[in-house]
Amino acid sequence: MGRIREQYISTGKVRFVYKHFAILGPESNRAAEASECAAEQGQFWPFHDAVFADQNTTRSTLSQERLVELAGTLGLDTDAFAECLRSGRYTSFVTQQSLGIQSLGVRGTPAFLVNGVFISGAQPFEVFQQVIDEQLAQAGVEPPASVAEATATPTPVPPPTESAPPAGGQHSDE
């Protein structure tokens, strides 16, 4: 995502929207709901990333207890987070997003739609670049110059700051 963010999203040429596609059963649904609970505290993306990073550890479980523990490592109010998760207030939201994605014919993750063009699986930047540039051209928008072309000499750039996504909504990276 780094190069896509740098070349397209941060330039305002492309808007990135994340939707839940919880297809691996109850734990997958619980993790998606938990990310919405984290969003209430402005931590959707850090929590999302922590859950995915945790998959490869020996404590890899998406139990409510583990999700609350992960929330705590990010400094979230774990009481509010646990109450949110227990309440089930995002169950319908996650289910509806998953069904919507499934209705598009998507069967696995990661999956990407670029203006209706489906990209399946983890792909190199060049695959995204080609599809995005084609879609921008069709919309009459000039694709951005490549990062290499835009910068004559390397300049250190601070990492982007992420704004808090709205709770219970589509999470964009603008």
PDB file of C-alpha atoms in Angstrom:
ATOM      1  CA  MET A   1       0.000   0.000   0.000  1.00  0.00           C
ATOM      2  CA  GLY A   2       2.906   2.374   0.560  1.00  0.00           C
ATOM      3  CA  ARG A   3       3.575   3.174  -3.083  1.00  0.00           C
ATOM      4  CA  ILE A   4      -0.131   3.311  -3.918  1.00  0.00           C
ATOM      5  CA  ARG A   5      -0.682   5.723  -1.020  1.00  0.00           C
ATOM      6  CA  GLU A   6       2.294   7.842  -2.038  1.00  0.00           C
ATOM      7  CA  GLN A   7       1.604   8.014  -5.762  1.00  0.00           C
ATOM      8  CA  TYR A   8      -2.189   8.013  -5.900  1.00  0.00           C
ATOM      9  CA  ILE A   9      -3.989   8.483  -2.599  1.00  0.00           C
ATOM     10  CA  SER A  10      -1.917  11.319  -1.114  1.00  0.00           C
ATOM     11  CA  THR A  11      -2.041  13.157  -4.460  1.00  0.00           C
ATOM     12  CA  GLY A  12      -5.835  13.128  -4.387  1.00  0.00           C
ATOM     13  CA  LYS A  13      -6.091  11.089  -7.592  1.00  0.00           C
ATOM     14  CA  VAL A  14      -7.543   8.006  -5.882  1.00  0.00           C
ATOM     15  CA  ARG A  15      -9.685   7.371  -2.830  1.00  0.00           C
ATOM     16  CA  PHE A  16      -9.120   4.152  -0.891  1.00  0.00           C
ATOM     17  CA  VAL A  17     -12.105   2.568   0.861  1.00  0.00           C
ATOM     18  CA  TYR A  18     -11.830  -0.530   3.031  1.00  0.00           C
ATOM     19  CA  LYS A  19     -14.792  -2.862   3.485  1.00  0.00           C
ATOM     20  CA  HIS A  20     -15.016  -5.918   5.693  1.00  0.00           C
ATOM     21  CA  PHE A  21     -15.101  -9.336   4.055  1.00  0.00           C
ATOM     22  CA  ALA A  22     -15.312 -11.706   6.987  1.00  0.00           C
ATOM     23  CA  ILE A  23     -15.301 -15.140   5.354  1.00  0.00           C
ATOM     24  CA  LEU A  24     -13.436 -17.325   7.815  1.00  0.00           C
ATOM     25  CA  GLY A  25     -16.208 -17.923  10.318  1.00  0.00           C
ATOM     26  CA  PRO A  26     -17.071 -16.501  13.727  1.00  0.00           C
ATOM     27  CA  GLU A  27     -13.520 -15.401  14.609  1.00  0.00           C
ATOM     28  CA  SER A  28     -13.246 -13.451  11.367  1.00  0.00           C
ATOM     29  CA  ASN A  29     -16.558 -11.711  12.066  1.00  0.00           C
ATOM     30  CA  ARG A  30     -15.484 -10.971  15.637  1.00  0.00           C
ATOM     31  CA  ALA A  31     -12.220  -9.407  14.450  1.00  0.00           C
ATOM     32  CA  ALA A  32     -14.070  -7.226  11.939  1.00  0.00           C
ATOM     33  CA  GLU A  33     -16.513  -6.100  14.624  1.00  0.00           C
ATOM     34  CA  ALA A  34     -13.596  -5.436  16.969  1.00  0.00           C
ATOM     35  CA  SER A  35     -11.966  -3.187  14.382  1.00  0.00           C
ATOM     36  CA  GLU A  36     -15.150  -1.102  14.338  1.00  0.00           C
ATOM     37  CA  CYS A  37     -14.995  -0.904  18.132  1.00  0.00           C
ATOM     38  CA  ALA A  38     -11.401   0.310  17.776  1.00  0.00           C
ATOM     39  CA  ALA A  39     -12.628   2.873  15.229  1.00  0.00           C
ATOM     40  CA  GLU A  40     -14.841   4.362  17.932  1.00  0.00           C
ATOM     41  CA  GLN A  41     -11.584   5.296  19.659  1.00  0.00           C
ATOM     42  CA  GLY A  42      -9.901   6.482  16.453  1.00  0.00           C
ATOM     43  CA  GLN A  43      -7.747   3.379  16.089  1.00  0.00           C
ATOM     44  CA  PHE A  44      -9.224   1.415  13.178  1.00  0.00           C
ATOM     45  CA  TRP A  45      -6.030   1.103  11.118  1.00  0.00           C
ATOM     46  CA  PRO A  46      -3.623   0.454  14.010  1.00  0.00           C
ATOM     47  CA  PHE A  47      -5.985  -2.221  15.350  1.00  0.00           C
ATOM     48  CA  HIS A  48      -6.516  -3.730  11.894  1.00  0.00           C
ATOM     49  CA  ASP A  49      -2.754  -3.950  11.403  1.00  0.00           C
ATOM     50  CA  ALA A  50      -2.225  -5.413  14.886  1.00  0.00           C
ATOM     51  CA  VAL A  51      -4.774  -8.185  14.251  1.00  0.00           C
ATOM     52  CA  PHE A  52      -3.117  -9.143  10.973  1.00  0.00           C
ATOM     53  CA  ALA A  53       0.360  -9.055  12.524  1.00  0.00           C
ATOM     54  CA  ASP A  54      -0.876 -11.228  15.391  1.00  0.00           C
ATOM     55  CA  GLN A  55      -1.968 -13.985  12.988  1.00  0.00           C
ATOM     56  CA  ASN A  56       1.581 -15.251  12.780  1.00  0.00           C
ATOM     57  CA  THR A  57       2.210 -15.518  16.510  1.00  0.00           C
ATOM     58  CA  THR A  58       1.771 -18.475  18.803  1.00  0.00           C
ATOM     59  CA  ARG A  59      -1.070 -16.592  20.529  1.00  0.00           C
ATOM     60  CA  SER A  60      -2.913 -16.293  17.230  1.00  0.00           C
ATOM     61  CA  THR A  61      -6.545 -16.519  18.236  1.00  0.00           C
ATOM     62  CA  LEU A  62      -9.320 -14.087  17.626  1.00  0.00           C
ATOM     63  CA  SER A  63     -11.089 -14.740  20.898  1.00  0.00           C
ATOM     64  CA  GLN A  64     -12.730 -11.792  22.583  1.00  0.00           C
ATOM     65  CA  GLU A  65     -10.060 -11.936  25.279  1.00  0.00           C
ATOM     66  CA  ARG A  66      -7.212 -11.767  22.755  1.00  0.00           C
ATOM     67  CA  LEU A  67      -8.853  -8.916  20.841  1.00  0.00           C
ATOM     68  CA  VAL A  68      -9.263  -6.935  24.078  1.00  0.00           C
ATOM     69  CA  GLU A  69      -5.618  -7.657  24.884  1.00  0.00           C
ATOM     70  CA  LEU A  70      -4.559  -6.346  21.454  1.00  0.00           C
ATOM     71  CA  ALA A  71      -6.688  -3.238  22.001  1.00  0.00           C
ATOM     72  CA  GLY A  72      -4.869  -2.684  25.280  1.00  0.00           C
ATOM     73  CA  THR A  73      -1.478  -2.820  23.579  1.00  0.00           C
ATOM     74  CA  LEU A  74      -2.625   0.113  21.437  1.00  0.00           C
ATOM     75  CA  GLY A  75      -3.694   2.144  24.457  1.00  0.00           C
ATOM     76  CA  LEU A  76      -7.421   1.802  23.845  1.00  0.00           C
ATOM     77  CA  ASP A  77      -9.896   2.001  26.700  1.00  0.00           C
ATOM     78  CA  THR A  78     -10.289  -1.758  27.082  1.00  0.00           C
ATOM     79  CA  ASP A  79     -13.486  -1.520  29.156  1.00  0.00           C
ATOM     80  CA  ALA A  80     -15.243   0.511  26.451  1.00  0.00           C
ATOM     81  CA  PHE A  81     -13.758  -1.711  23.755  1.00  0.00           C
ATOM     82  CA  ALA A  82     -14.903  -4.931  25.486  1.00  0.00           C
ATOM     83  CA  GLU A  83     -18.395  -3.512  26.064  1.00  0.00           C
ATOM     84  CA  CYS A  84     -18.629  -2.547  22.402  1.00  0.00           C
ATOM     85  CA  LEU A  85     -17.540  -6.004  21.305  1.00  0.00           C
ATOM     86  CA  ARG A  86     -19.964  -7.747  23.705  1.00  0.00           C
ATOM     87  CA  SER A  87     -22.844  -5.540  22.553  1.00  0.00           C
ATOM     88  CA  GLY A  88     -22.768  -6.850  18.989  1.00  0.00           C
ATOM     89  CA  ARG A  89     -23.590  -3.400  17.644  1.00  0.00           C
ATOM     90  CA  TYR A  90     -21.466  -3.932  14.525  1.00  0.00           C
ATOM     91  CA  THR A  91     -22.615  -7.488  13.757  1.00  0.00           C
ATOM     92  CA  SER A  92     -25.171  -6.424  11.158  1.00  0.00           C
ATOM     93  CA  PHE A  93     -22.806  -3.851   9.643  1.00  0.00           C
ATOM     94  CA  VAL A  94     -20.016  -6.416   9.141  1.00  0.00           C
ATOM     95  CA  THR A  95     -22.474  -9.005   7.802  1.00  0.00           C
ATOM     96  CA  GLN A  96     -23.932  -6.538   5.300  1.00  0.00           C
ATOM     97  CA  GLN A  97     -20.493  -5.473   4.064  1.00  0.00           C
ATOM     98  CA  SER A  98     -19.411  -9.100   3.685  1.00  0.00           C
ATOM     99  CA  LEU A  99     -22.588 -10.021   1.799  1.00  0.00           C
ATOM    100  CA  GLY A 100     -22.150  -6.994  -0.452  1.00  0.00           C
ATOM    101  CA  ILE A 101     -18.605  -8.013  -1.338  1.00  0.00           C
ATOM    102  CA  GLN A 102     -19.699 -11.620  -1.874  1.00  0.00           C
ATOM    103  CA  SER A 103     -22.475 -10.454  -4.231  1.00  0.00           C
ATOM    104  CA  LEU A 104     -19.757  -9.000  -6.473  1.00  0.00           C
ATOM    105  CA  GLY A 105     -18.346 -12.491  -6.964  1.00  0.00           C
ATOM    106  CA  VAL A 106     -15.397 -12.045  -4.623  1.00  0.00           C
ATOM    107  CA  ARG A 107     -14.455 -15.341  -2.988  1.00  0.00           C
ATOM    108  CA  GLY A 108     -11.165 -14.652  -1.199  1.00  0.00           C
ATOM    109  CA  THR A 109      -8.857 -12.048   0.228  1.00  0.00           C
ATOM    110  CA  PRO A 110      -7.119  -9.852  -0.457  1.00  0.00           C
ATOM    111  CA  ALA A 111      -9.421  -8.535  -3.154  1.00  0.00           C
ATOM    112  CA  PHE A 112      -9.488  -5.094  -4.721  1.00  0.00           C
ATOM    113  CA  LEU A 113     -11.914  -3.230  -6.942  1.00  0.00           C
ATOM    114  CA  VAL A 114     -10.461  -0.313  -8.842  1.00  0.00           C
ATOM    115  CA  ASN A 115     -13.400   1.560 -10.321  1.00  0.00           C
ATOM    116  CA  GLY A 116     -15.099  -1.791 -10.914  1.00  0.00           C
ATOM    117  CA  VAL A 117     -11.998  -3.624 -12.192  1.00  0.00           C
ATOM    118  CA  PHE A 118     -11.314  -6.657  -9.995  1.00  0.00           C
ATOM    119  CA  ILE A 119      -7.765  -7.419  -8.813  1.00  0.00           C
ATOM    120  CA  SER A 120      -7.476 -10.725  -6.972  1.00  0.00           C
ATOM    121  CA  GLY A 121      -4.800 -11.559  -4.443  1.00  0.00           C
ATOM    122  CA  ALA A 122      -1.614  -9.845  -3.415  1.00  0.00           C
ATOM    123  CA  GLN A 123      -0.180  -8.304  -6.564  1.00  0.00           C
ATOM    124  CA  PRO A 124       2.918  -6.240  -7.289  1.00  0.00           C
ATOM    125  CA  PHE A 125       2.584  -2.463  -7.442  1.00  0.00           C
ATOM    126  CA  GLU A 126       2.862  -2.503 -11.236  1.00  0.00           C
ATOM    127  CA  VAL A 127      -0.430  -4.423 -11.569  1.00  0.00           C
ATOM    128  CA  PHE A 128      -2.236  -1.782  -9.521  1.00  0.00           C
ATOM    129  CA  GLN A 129      -0.423   1.014 -11.340  1.00  0.00           C
ATOM    130  CA  GLN A 130      -1.551  -0.238 -14.745  1.00  0.00           C
ATOM    131  CA  VAL A 131      -5.197  -0.633 -13.706  1.00  0.00           C
ATOM    132  CA  ILE A 132      -5.327   2.670 -11.817  1.00  0.00           C
ATOM    133  CA  ASP A 133      -3.664   4.595 -14.653  1.00  0.00           C
ATOM    134  CA  GLU A 134      -6.097   3.069 -17.175  1.00  0.00           C
ATOM    135  CA  GLN A 135      -9.073   4.009 -15.005  1.00  0.00           C
ATOM    136  CA  LEU A 136      -7.779   7.545 -14.477  1.00  0.00           C
ATOM    137  CA  ALA A 137      -7.246   7.952 -18.225  1.00  0.00           C
ATOM    138  CA  GLN A 138     -10.791   6.730 -18.944  1.00  0.00           C
ATOM    139  CA  ALA A 139     -12.072   9.321 -16.470  1.00  0.00           C
ATOM    140  CA  GLY A 140     -10.054  12.047 -18.187  1.00  0.00           C
ATOM    141  CA  VAL A 141      -7.691  12.433 -15.250  1.00  0.00           C
ATOM    142  CA  GLU A 142      -3.975  12.616 -15.889  1.00  0.00           C
ATOM    143  CA  PRO A 143      -2.179   9.833 -14.011  1.00  0.00           C
ATOM    144  CA  PRO A 144       0.429  11.205 -11.610  1.00  0.00           C
ATOM    145  CA  ALA A 145       4.051  11.234 -12.654  1.00  0.00           C
ATOM    146  CA  SER A 146       5.849   8.303 -11.150  1.00  0.00           C
ATOM    147  CA  VAL A 147       7.514   9.020  -7.851  1.00  0.00           C
ATOM    148  CA  ALA A 148      10.910   8.650  -9.527  1.00  0.00           C
ATOM    149  CA  GLU A 149       9.983  11.212 -12.201  1.00  0.00           C
ATOM    150  CA  ALA A 150       8.454  13.617  -9.715  1.00  0.00           C
ATOM    151  CA  THR A 151      11.550  13.776  -7.536  1.00  0.00           C
ATOM    152  CA  ALA A 152      14.805  14.768  -9.173  1.00  0.00           C
ATOM    153  CA  THR A 153      16.785  14.256  -5.990  1.00  0.00           C
ATOM    154  CA  PRO A 154      15.794  12.062  -3.088  1.00  0.00           C
ATOM    155  CA  THR A 155      14.151  14.011  -0.302  1.00  0.00           C
ATOM    156  CA  PRO A 156      13.253  12.479   3.046  1.00  0.00           C
ATOM    157  CA  VAL A 157       9.499  12.530   3.516  1.00  0.00           C
ATOM    158  CA  PRO A 158       7.893  12.140   6.929  1.00  0.00           C
ATOM    159  CA  PRO A 159       5.431   9.254   7.210  1.00  0.00           C
ATOM    160  CA  PRO A 160       1.826  10.246   6.533  1.00  0.00           C
ATOM    161  CA  THR A 161      -0.372  10.922   9.498  1.00  0.00           C
ATOM    162  CA  GLU A 162      -3.573   8.972   9.524  1.00  0.00           C
ATOM    163  CA  SER A 163      -6.788  10.666  10.486  1.00  0.00           C
ATOM    164  CA  ALA A 164      -9.293   8.745  12.511  1.00  0.00           C
ATOM    165  CA  PRO A 165     -11.915   7.097  10.313  1.00  0.00           C
ATOM    166  CA  PRO A 166     -15.549   7.539  11.246  1.00  0.00           C
ATOM    167  CA  ALA A 167     -16.894   4.863  13.544  1.00  0.00           C
ATOM    168  CA  GLY A 168     -19.141   2.360  11.842  1.00  0.00           C
ATOM    169  CA  GLY A 169     -18.429   3.546   8.334  1.00  0.00           C
ATOM    170  CA  GLN A 170     -16.308   2.794   5.357  1.00  0.00           C
ATOM    171  CA  HIS A 171     -12.687   3.314   6.248  1.00  0.00           C
ATOM    172  CA  SER A 172     -10.868   5.389   3.718  1.00  0.00           C
ATOM    173  CA  ASP A 173      -7.255   6.319   3.484  1.00  0.00           C
ATOM    174  CA  GLU A 174      -7.347   9.838   2.081  1.00  0.00           C
TER     175      GLU A 174
END
